[in-house]
């Protein structure tokens, strides 16, 4: 009995040391989330955000992950195209950016379990009558995408639109303006964001479930960072089980 107690105490002491060796010892008490905050409802800026000016579903999830680790969440906002490099080089701890988990990206990063299903949609002018399917985009339409988004590769590689018919921008927020002012016939972008942007700008959303496959969002970490990945997956599992993810989707106006 006594022996057992001593042994338990020794194990406890060793594991406390092991934990502090992994988490403490000069390492920051911040968890840095890389994102591109031009993607409502997942991440956007607002005067009073959840973390500084940043708000959205991903910010709320990342905040819970940070809390579970007793850390403070820091948001690093950058271009979407630079996020994979930022997490692979350790500039940020993880990427929470409505990022679709796919094989191409899996070559550079590890993904958490998925937490949201989306697909691409087409955002067009409210009176547009000639775009009802993705195939219609091939009829000489000028189409906007955001550089490096899955919408970019779908328009480029799957639909194979002519290069001079594709306009690549850095932010979805900006490119839908060009649908509004008639410079573009359509923007191809993720469903939830497309709906939010269309609503805010008096535009229309066209879906095509046959052409646009389901995409699963996941959080990315540096390849091999299983310690963080497990913590992320634990929080995601909890938030799925207790309905928090669904509640966030409603709260942020899915
Ligand atoms: N789901 C798309 C992708 O992974 C778009 C994500 C854009 N996210 C953002 N935070 N801007 O390519």
PDB file of C-alpha atoms and ligand atoms in Angstrom:
ATOM      1  CA  UNK A   1       0.000   0.000   0.000  1.00  0.00           C
ATOM      2  CA  UNK A   2       2.648   2.444   1.099  1.00  0.00           C
ATOM      3  CA  UNK A   3       4.885   1.356  -1.706  1.00  0.00           C
ATOM      4  CA  UNK A   4       2.017   1.816  -4.110  1.00  0.00           C
ATOM      5  CA  UNK A   5       1.429   5.346  -2.857  1.00  0.00           C
ATOM      6  CA  UNK A   6       5.065   6.293  -3.212  1.00  0.00           C
ATOM      7  CA  UNK A   7       5.096   4.870  -6.683  1.00  0.00           C
ATOM      8  CA  UNK A   8       1.956   6.825  -7.608  1.00  0.00           C
ATOM      9  CA  UNK A   9       3.477  10.017  -6.205  1.00  0.00           C
ATOM     10  CA  UNK A  10       6.659   9.414  -8.159  1.00  0.00           C
ATOM     11  CA  UNK A  11       4.726   8.839 -11.354  1.00  0.00           C
ATOM     12  CA  UNK A  12       2.707  11.986 -10.725  1.00  0.00           C
ATOM     13  CA  UNK A  13       5.856  14.021 -10.127  1.00  0.00           C
ATOM     14  CA  UNK A  14       7.485  12.691 -13.255  1.00  0.00           C
ATOM     15  CA  UNK A  15       4.428  13.402 -15.369  1.00  0.00           C
ATOM     16  CA  UNK A  16       4.178  16.953 -14.012  1.00  0.00           C
ATOM     17  CA  UNK A  17       7.818  17.415 -14.990  1.00  0.00           C
ATOM     18  CA  UNK A  18       7.164  15.891 -18.390  1.00  0.00           C
ATOM     19  CA  UNK A  19       4.169  18.144 -18.950  1.00  0.00           C
ATOM     20  CA  UNK A  20       6.064  21.267 -17.970  1.00  0.00           C
ATOM     21  CA  UNK A  21       8.973  20.219 -20.142  1.00  0.00           C
ATOM     22  CA  UNK A  22       6.599  20.016 -23.062  1.00  0.00           C
ATOM     23  CA  UNK A  23       4.484  23.085 -22.417  1.00  0.00           C
ATOM     24  CA  UNK A  24       6.369  25.411 -20.111  1.00  0.00           C
ATOM     25  CA  UNK A  25      10.076  26.193 -19.823  1.00  0.00           C
ATOM     26  CA  UNK A  26      10.256  29.435 -21.730  1.00  0.00           C
ATOM     27  CA  UNK A  27       7.749  28.381 -24.327  1.00  0.00           C
ATOM     28  CA  UNK A  28       5.056  30.979 -24.859  1.00  0.00           C
ATOM     29  CA  UNK A  29       1.730  30.783 -23.107  1.00  0.00           C
ATOM     30  CA  UNK A  30       0.074  31.851 -26.313  1.00  0.00           C
ATOM     31  CA  UNK A  31      -1.490  29.673 -28.945  1.00  0.00           C
ATOM     32  CA  UNK A  32      -1.082  31.347 -32.317  1.00  0.00           C
ATOM     33  CA  UNK A  33      -3.795  30.742 -34.877  1.00  0.00           C
ATOM     34  CA  UNK A  34      -2.969  31.644 -38.443  1.00  0.00           C
ATOM     35  CA  UNK A  35      -5.927  32.695 -40.546  1.00  0.00           C
ATOM     36  CA  UNK A  36      -7.150  34.942 -43.318  1.00  0.00           C
ATOM     37  CA  UNK A  37      -9.901  36.994 -41.711  1.00  0.00           C
ATOM     38  CA  UNK A  38     -11.857  37.774 -44.860  1.00  0.00           C
ATOM     39  CA  UNK A  39     -14.053  34.706 -44.732  1.00  0.00           C
ATOM     40  CA  UNK A  40     -17.302  35.291 -42.857  1.00  0.00           C
ATOM     41  CA  UNK A  41     -18.834  33.538 -40.912  1.00  0.00           C
ATOM     42  CA  UNK A  42     -15.629  31.610 -40.104  1.00  0.00           C
ATOM     43  CA  UNK A  43     -13.321  34.593 -39.596  1.00  0.00           C
ATOM     44  CA  UNK A  44     -13.804  38.284 -40.080  1.00  0.00           C
ATOM     45  CA  UNK A  45     -12.899  41.529 -38.373  1.00  0.00           C
ATOM     46  CA  UNK A  46     -15.312  43.658 -36.391  1.00  0.00           C
ATOM     47  CA  UNK A  47     -15.053  46.475 -33.867  1.00  0.00           C
ATOM     48  CA  UNK A  48     -15.582  44.193 -30.887  1.00  0.00           C
ATOM     49  CA  UNK A  49     -14.448  40.719 -31.783  1.00  0.00           C
ATOM     50  CA  UNK A  50     -14.015  37.651 -29.652  1.00  0.00           C
ATOM     51  CA  UNK A  51     -10.230  38.065 -29.731  1.00  0.00           C
ATOM     52  CA  UNK A  52      -9.305  41.673 -30.434  1.00  0.00           C
ATOM     53  CA  UNK A  53     -10.918  42.614 -33.719  1.00  0.00           C
ATOM     54  CA  UNK A  54     -11.277  38.984 -34.804  1.00  0.00           C
ATOM     55  CA  UNK A  55     -14.491  37.027 -34.652  1.00  0.00           C
ATOM     56  CA  UNK A  56     -16.190  34.058 -36.271  1.00  0.00           C
ATOM     57  CA  UNK A  57     -16.738  30.316 -35.925  1.00  0.00           C
ATOM     58  CA  UNK A  58     -13.042  29.420 -36.256  1.00  0.00           C
ATOM     59  CA  UNK A  59     -12.021  32.078 -33.745  1.00  0.00           C
ATOM     60  CA  UNK A  60     -14.526  30.676 -31.238  1.00  0.00           C
ATOM     61  CA  UNK A  61     -13.274  27.106 -31.782  1.00  0.00           C
ATOM     62  CA  UNK A  62      -9.618  28.153 -31.552  1.00  0.00           C
ATOM     63  CA  UNK A  63     -10.381  30.094 -28.397  1.00  0.00           C
ATOM     64  CA  UNK A  64     -11.717  26.907 -26.797  1.00  0.00           C
ATOM     65  CA  UNK A  65      -8.609  25.010 -27.880  1.00  0.00           C
ATOM     66  CA  UNK A  66      -6.379  27.674 -26.324  1.00  0.00           C
ATOM     67  CA  UNK A  67      -8.426  27.613 -23.104  1.00  0.00           C
ATOM     68  CA  UNK A  68      -8.137  23.831 -22.894  1.00  0.00           C
ATOM     69  CA  UNK A  69      -4.353  24.298 -22.946  1.00  0.00           C
ATOM     70  CA  UNK A  70      -4.425  27.198 -20.474  1.00  0.00           C
ATOM     71  CA  UNK A  71      -3.116  29.493 -23.136  1.00  0.00           C
ATOM     72  CA  UNK A  72      -4.203  32.775 -24.601  1.00  0.00           C
ATOM     73  CA  UNK A  73      -5.286  32.804 -28.241  1.00  0.00           C
ATOM     74  CA  UNK A  74      -3.429  35.096 -30.591  1.00  0.00           C
ATOM     75  CA  UNK A  75      -4.720  35.596 -34.129  1.00  0.00           C
ATOM     76  CA  UNK A  76      -2.218  36.095 -36.955  1.00  0.00           C
ATOM     77  CA  UNK A  77      -4.069  37.441 -39.992  1.00  0.00           C
ATOM     78  CA  UNK A  78      -2.358  36.922 -43.354  1.00  0.00           C
ATOM     79  CA  UNK A  79      -3.038  36.076 -46.962  1.00  0.00           C
ATOM     80  CA  UNK A  80      -4.667  32.681 -47.384  1.00  0.00           C
ATOM     81  CA  UNK A  81      -1.962  31.627 -49.795  1.00  0.00           C
ATOM     82  CA  UNK A  82       0.724  31.961 -47.107  1.00  0.00           C
ATOM     83  CA  UNK A  83      -0.978  29.955 -44.356  1.00  0.00           C
ATOM     84  CA  UNK A  84       0.438  26.507 -45.144  1.00  0.00           C
ATOM     85  CA  UNK A  85       3.983  27.903 -45.175  1.00  0.00           C
ATOM     86  CA  UNK A  86       3.359  29.801 -41.931  1.00  0.00           C
ATOM     87  CA  UNK A  87       2.338  26.662 -40.041  1.00  0.00           C
ATOM     88  CA  UNK A  88       5.011  24.438 -41.620  1.00  0.00           C
ATOM     89  CA  UNK A  89       7.761  26.849 -40.612  1.00  0.00           C
ATOM     90  CA  UNK A  90       6.379  27.289 -37.087  1.00  0.00           C
ATOM     91  CA  UNK A  91       5.419  30.944 -37.500  1.00  0.00           C
ATOM     92  CA  UNK A  92       1.957  29.999 -36.252  1.00  0.00           C
ATOM     93  CA  UNK A  93       0.916  26.962 -34.185  1.00  0.00           C
ATOM     94  CA  UNK A  94      -2.104  26.046 -36.238  1.00  0.00           C
ATOM     95  CA  UNK A  95      -4.253  27.218 -39.123  1.00  0.00           C
ATOM     96  CA  UNK A  96      -7.965  27.669 -38.484  1.00  0.00           C
ATOM     97  CA  UNK A  97      -9.260  29.226 -41.656  1.00  0.00           C
ATOM     98  CA  UNK A  98     -12.205  27.298 -43.018  1.00  0.00           C
ATOM     99  CA  UNK A  99      -9.474  25.319 -44.715  1.00  0.00           C
ATOM    100  CA  UNK A 100     -10.572  22.355 -46.785  1.00  0.00           C
ATOM    101  CA  UNK A 101      -8.597  19.235 -45.927  1.00  0.00           C
ATOM    102  CA  UNK A 102      -7.330  17.735 -49.179  1.00  0.00           C
ATOM    103  CA  UNK A 103      -4.534  15.477 -50.347  1.00  0.00           C
ATOM    104  CA  UNK A 104      -2.478  18.216 -51.900  1.00  0.00           C
ATOM    105  CA  UNK A 105      -2.303  20.099 -48.600  1.00  0.00           C
ATOM    106  CA  UNK A 106      -1.787  16.872 -46.664  1.00  0.00           C
ATOM    107  CA  UNK A 107       1.635  16.646 -48.279  1.00  0.00           C
ATOM    108  CA  UNK A 108       2.674  19.748 -46.306  1.00  0.00           C
ATOM    109  CA  UNK A 109       0.589  19.722 -43.097  1.00  0.00           C
ATOM    110  CA  UNK A 110      -1.396  17.416 -40.820  1.00  0.00           C
ATOM    111  CA  UNK A 111      -5.132  17.986 -40.461  1.00  0.00           C
ATOM    112  CA  UNK A 112      -7.392  17.600 -37.431  1.00  0.00           C
ATOM    113  CA  UNK A 113     -10.719  15.823 -37.574  1.00  0.00           C
ATOM    114  CA  UNK A 114     -13.149  17.752 -39.738  1.00  0.00           C
ATOM    115  CA  UNK A 115     -15.677  20.147 -38.230  1.00  0.00           C
ATOM    116  CA  UNK A 116     -17.730  21.575 -41.089  1.00  0.00           C
ATOM    117  CA  UNK A 117     -18.945  20.468 -44.516  1.00  0.00           C
ATOM    118  CA  UNK A 118     -19.184  22.974 -47.340  1.00  0.00           C
ATOM    119  CA  UNK A 119     -19.110  23.061 -51.126  1.00  0.00           C
ATOM    120  CA  UNK A 120     -18.437  25.684 -53.742  1.00  0.00           C
ATOM    121  CA  UNK A 121     -21.246  27.922 -54.992  1.00  0.00           C
ATOM    122  CA  UNK A 122     -21.537  30.582 -57.673  1.00  0.00           C
ATOM    123  CA  UNK A 123     -22.350  34.135 -56.647  1.00  0.00           C
ATOM    124  CA  UNK A 124     -24.037  36.021 -59.506  1.00  0.00           C
ATOM    125  CA  UNK A 125     -26.051  39.184 -60.097  1.00  0.00           C
ATOM    126  CA  UNK A 126     -29.678  38.941 -58.905  1.00  0.00           C
ATOM    127  CA  UNK A 127     -31.024  39.198 -62.449  1.00  0.00           C
ATOM    128  CA  UNK A 128     -28.541  36.745 -63.987  1.00  0.00           C
ATOM    129  CA  UNK A 129     -30.483  34.122 -65.942  1.00  0.00           C
ATOM    130  CA  UNK A 130     -27.744  32.403 -67.933  1.00  0.00           C
ATOM    131  CA  UNK A 131     -25.810  30.765 -65.127  1.00  0.00           C
ATOM    132  CA  UNK A 132     -27.716  27.866 -63.625  1.00  0.00           C
ATOM    133  CA  UNK A 133     -25.009  25.176 -63.584  1.00  0.00           C
ATOM    134  CA  UNK A 134     -21.212  25.151 -63.362  1.00  0.00           C
ATOM    135  CA  UNK A 135     -21.088  24.134 -67.040  1.00  0.00           C
ATOM    136  CA  UNK A 136     -22.617  27.511 -67.931  1.00  0.00           C
ATOM    137  CA  UNK A 137     -19.420  29.189 -66.725  1.00  0.00           C
ATOM    138  CA  UNK A 138     -17.712  27.723 -69.780  1.00  0.00           C
ATOM    139  CA  UNK A 139     -19.886  29.887 -72.055  1.00  0.00           C
ATOM    140  CA  UNK A 140     -17.415  32.726 -72.223  1.00  0.00           C
ATOM    141  CA  UNK A 141     -18.104  33.861 -68.643  1.00  0.00           C
ATOM    142  CA  UNK A 142     -15.586  35.854 -66.636  1.00  0.00           C
ATOM    143  CA  UNK A 143     -15.215  34.188 -63.255  1.00  0.00           C
ATOM    144  CA  UNK A 144     -13.625  35.452 -60.054  1.00  0.00           C
ATOM    145  CA  UNK A 145     -11.935  33.270 -57.463  1.00  0.00           C
ATOM    146  CA  UNK A 146      -9.666  33.909 -54.511  1.00  0.00           C
ATOM    147  CA  UNK A 147      -6.035  32.985 -55.075  1.00  0.00           C
ATOM    148  CA  UNK A 148      -5.218  29.629 -53.544  1.00  0.00           C
ATOM    149  CA  UNK A 149      -8.744  28.766 -52.407  1.00  0.00           C
ATOM    150  CA  UNK A 150     -10.162  25.415 -53.486  1.00  0.00           C
ATOM    151  CA  UNK A 151     -12.501  27.436 -55.725  1.00  0.00           C
ATOM    152  CA  UNK A 152      -9.400  28.520 -57.658  1.00  0.00           C
ATOM    153  CA  UNK A 153      -8.288  24.954 -58.359  1.00  0.00           C
ATOM    154  CA  UNK A 154     -11.826  23.822 -59.223  1.00  0.00           C
ATOM    155  CA  UNK A 155     -12.268  26.580 -61.802  1.00  0.00           C
ATOM    156  CA  UNK A 156      -8.739  26.117 -63.128  1.00  0.00           C
ATOM    157  CA  UNK A 157      -8.287  22.328 -63.065  1.00  0.00           C
ATOM    158  CA  UNK A 158     -11.753  20.758 -62.935  1.00  0.00           C
ATOM    159  CA  UNK A 159     -13.777  23.150 -65.082  1.00  0.00           C
ATOM    160  CA  UNK A 160     -10.672  24.149 -67.053  1.00  0.00           C
ATOM    161  CA  UNK A 161     -11.826  27.659 -67.846  1.00  0.00           C
ATOM    162  CA  UNK A 162      -9.574  29.636 -70.154  1.00  0.00           C
ATOM    163  CA  UNK A 163      -6.918  31.551 -68.178  1.00  0.00           C
ATOM    164  CA  UNK A 164      -8.066  34.886 -69.576  1.00  0.00           C
ATOM    165  CA  UNK A 165     -11.552  34.223 -68.196  1.00  0.00           C
ATOM    166  CA  UNK A 166     -10.344  33.734 -64.610  1.00  0.00           C
ATOM    167  CA  UNK A 167      -9.741  36.696 -62.322  1.00  0.00           C
ATOM    168  CA  UNK A 168      -7.825  35.859 -59.140  1.00  0.00           C
ATOM    169  CA  UNK A 169      -8.160  38.197 -56.177  1.00  0.00           C
ATOM    170  CA  UNK A 170      -6.776  38.136 -52.675  1.00  0.00           C
ATOM    171  CA  UNK A 171     -10.038  38.549 -50.812  1.00  0.00           C
ATOM    172  CA  UNK A 172     -13.543  37.213 -51.386  1.00  0.00           C
ATOM    173  CA  UNK A 173     -14.897  40.372 -49.790  1.00  0.00           C
ATOM    174  CA  UNK A 174     -13.437  42.456 -52.599  1.00  0.00           C
ATOM    175  CA  UNK A 175     -14.097  40.219 -55.555  1.00  0.00           C
ATOM    176  CA  UNK A 176     -17.862  40.013 -55.058  1.00  0.00           C
ATOM    177  CA  UNK A 177     -17.893  43.792 -55.602  1.00  0.00           C
ATOM    178  CA  UNK A 178     -16.918  43.041 -59.198  1.00  0.00           C
ATOM    179  CA  UNK A 179     -20.039  40.893 -59.632  1.00  0.00           C
ATOM    180  CA  UNK A 180     -22.025  43.809 -58.314  1.00  0.00           C
ATOM    181  CA  UNK A 181     -20.468  46.293 -60.738  1.00  0.00           C
ATOM    182  CA  UNK A 182     -20.689  43.917 -63.697  1.00  0.00           C
ATOM    183  CA  UNK A 183     -16.961  43.266 -64.207  1.00  0.00           C
ATOM    184  CA  UNK A 184     -17.432  39.582 -63.384  1.00  0.00           C
ATOM    185  CA  UNK A 185     -20.231  37.174 -64.295  1.00  0.00           C
ATOM    186  CA  UNK A 186     -19.695  35.006 -61.226  1.00  0.00           C
ATOM    187  CA  UNK A 187     -17.511  34.340 -58.212  1.00  0.00           C
ATOM    188  CA  UNK A 188     -16.889  30.722 -57.226  1.00  0.00           C
ATOM    189  CA  UNK A 189     -16.408  30.481 -53.465  1.00  0.00           C
ATOM    190  CA  UNK A 190     -17.329  28.328 -50.441  1.00  0.00           C
ATOM    191  CA  UNK A 191     -21.050  28.017 -49.677  1.00  0.00           C
ATOM    192  CA  UNK A 192     -21.369  29.622 -46.249  1.00  0.00           C
ATOM    193  CA  UNK A 193     -19.138  32.542 -47.228  1.00  0.00           C
ATOM    194  CA  UNK A 194     -20.806  32.867 -50.625  1.00  0.00           C
ATOM    195  CA  UNK A 195     -24.196  33.097 -48.940  1.00  0.00           C
ATOM    196  CA  UNK A 196     -22.985  35.684 -46.442  1.00  0.00           C
ATOM    197  CA  UNK A 197     -21.329  37.805 -49.134  1.00  0.00           C
ATOM    198  CA  UNK A 198     -24.334  37.520 -51.466  1.00  0.00           C
ATOM    199  CA  UNK A 199     -26.704  38.588 -48.726  1.00  0.00           C
ATOM    200  CA  UNK A 200     -24.608  41.600 -47.780  1.00  0.00           C
ATOM    201  CA  UNK A 201     -24.337  42.731 -51.386  1.00  0.00           C
ATOM    202  CA  UNK A 202     -27.772  41.971 -52.822  1.00  0.00           C
ATOM    203  CA  UNK A 203     -26.429  39.135 -55.008  1.00  0.00           C
ATOM    204  CA  UNK A 204     -27.703  35.630 -55.763  1.00  0.00           C
ATOM    205  CA  UNK A 205     -26.215  32.213 -54.959  1.00  0.00           C
ATOM    206  CA  UNK A 206     -26.376  29.326 -57.454  1.00  0.00           C
ATOM    207  CA  UNK A 207     -25.593  25.808 -56.259  1.00  0.00           C
ATOM    208  CA  UNK A 208     -24.556  22.825 -58.381  1.00  0.00           C
ATOM    209  CA  UNK A 209     -24.180  19.760 -56.200  1.00  0.00           C
ATOM    210  CA  UNK A 210     -23.081  17.625 -59.154  1.00  0.00           C
ATOM    211  CA  UNK A 211     -20.184  19.825 -60.195  1.00  0.00           C
ATOM    212  CA  UNK A 212     -19.081  20.922 -56.748  1.00  0.00           C
ATOM    213  CA  UNK A 213     -18.197  18.112 -54.344  1.00  0.00           C
ATOM    214  CA  UNK A 214     -18.485  18.322 -50.577  1.00  0.00           C
ATOM    215  CA  UNK A 215     -15.437  19.836 -48.861  1.00  0.00           C
ATOM    216  CA  UNK A 216     -14.524  19.206 -45.241  1.00  0.00           C
ATOM    217  CA  UNK A 217     -12.952  21.928 -43.119  1.00  0.00           C
ATOM    218  CA  UNK A 218     -10.216  20.989 -40.663  1.00  0.00           C
ATOM    219  CA  UNK A 219      -7.515  22.679 -38.603  1.00  0.00           C
ATOM    220  CA  UNK A 220      -3.947  22.301 -39.859  1.00  0.00           C
ATOM    221  CA  UNK A 221      -0.807  21.842 -37.759  1.00  0.00           C
ATOM    222  CA  UNK A 222       2.843  21.378 -38.617  1.00  0.00           C
ATOM    223  CA  UNK A 223       3.523  17.882 -39.897  1.00  0.00           C
ATOM    224  CA  UNK A 224       4.203  15.558 -36.969  1.00  0.00           C
ATOM    225  CA  UNK A 225       2.798  17.852 -34.253  1.00  0.00           C
ATOM    226  CA  UNK A 226       0.604  15.087 -32.857  1.00  0.00           C
ATOM    227  CA  UNK A 227       0.601  16.597 -29.383  1.00  0.00           C
ATOM    228  CA  UNK A 228      -1.286  19.695 -30.532  1.00  0.00           C
ATOM    229  CA  UNK A 229      -3.358  17.688 -32.989  1.00  0.00           C
ATOM    230  CA  UNK A 230      -4.680  15.477 -30.195  1.00  0.00           C
ATOM    231  CA  UNK A 231      -5.642  18.489 -28.103  1.00  0.00           C
ATOM    232  CA  UNK A 232      -7.434  20.030 -31.067  1.00  0.00           C
ATOM    233  CA  UNK A 233      -9.296  16.793 -31.780  1.00  0.00           C
ATOM    234  CA  UNK A 234     -10.356  16.462 -28.144  1.00  0.00           C
ATOM    235  CA  UNK A 235     -11.883  19.948 -28.161  1.00  0.00           C
ATOM    236  CA  UNK A 236     -13.537  19.404 -31.558  1.00  0.00           C
ATOM    237  CA  UNK A 237     -15.045  16.118 -30.368  1.00  0.00           C
ATOM    238  CA  UNK A 238     -16.424  17.816 -27.252  1.00  0.00           C
ATOM    239  CA  UNK A 239     -17.821  20.727 -29.219  1.00  0.00           C
ATOM    240  CA  UNK A 240     -19.481  18.368 -31.694  1.00  0.00           C
ATOM    241  CA  UNK A 241     -20.933  16.157 -28.962  1.00  0.00           C
ATOM    242  CA  UNK A 242     -22.388  18.983 -26.890  1.00  0.00           C
ATOM    243  CA  UNK A 243     -23.819  20.816 -29.884  1.00  0.00           C
ATOM    244  CA  UNK A 244     -21.522  23.849 -29.577  1.00  0.00           C
ATOM    245  CA  UNK A 245     -20.354  23.705 -33.193  1.00  0.00           C
ATOM    246  CA  UNK A 246     -23.955  23.648 -34.413  1.00  0.00           C
ATOM    247  CA  UNK A 247     -24.788  26.501 -32.074  1.00  0.00           C
ATOM    248  CA  UNK A 248     -21.884  28.546 -33.448  1.00  0.00           C
ATOM    249  CA  UNK A 249     -23.095  27.948 -36.993  1.00  0.00           C
ATOM    250  CA  UNK A 250     -26.508  29.307 -36.003  1.00  0.00           C
ATOM    251  CA  UNK A 251     -25.046  32.150 -33.959  1.00  0.00           C
ATOM    252  CA  UNK A 252     -22.825  33.298 -36.799  1.00  0.00           C
ATOM    253  CA  UNK A 253     -25.752  33.073 -39.163  1.00  0.00           C
ATOM    254  CA  UNK A 254     -25.280  29.999 -41.265  1.00  0.00           C
TER     255      UNK A 254
HETATM  256  N1  LIG B   1     -12.260  26.265 -48.085  1.00  0.00           N
HETATM  257  C1  LIG B   1     -11.472  26.996 -49.017  1.00  0.00           C
HETATM  258  C2  LIG B   1     -10.066  26.442 -49.065  1.00  0.00           C
HETATM  259  O1  LIG B   1      -9.685  25.724 -48.191  1.00  0.00           O
HETATM  260  C3  LIG B   1     -11.418  28.490 -48.728  1.00  0.00           C
HETATM  261  C4  LIG B   1     -10.927  28.847 -47.372  1.00  0.00           C
HETATM  262  C5  LIG B   1     -10.727  30.339 -47.190  1.00  0.00           C
HETATM  263  N2  LIG B   1     -10.459  30.685 -45.837  1.00  0.00           N
HETATM  264  C6  LIG B   1     -10.157  31.924 -45.366  1.00  0.00           C
HETATM  265  N3  LIG B   1     -10.012  32.060 -44.105  1.00  0.00           N
HETATM  266  N4  LIG B   1      -9.982  32.935 -46.152  1.00  0.00           N
HETATM  267  O2  LIG B   1      -9.320  26.707 -49.960  1.00  0.00           O
END
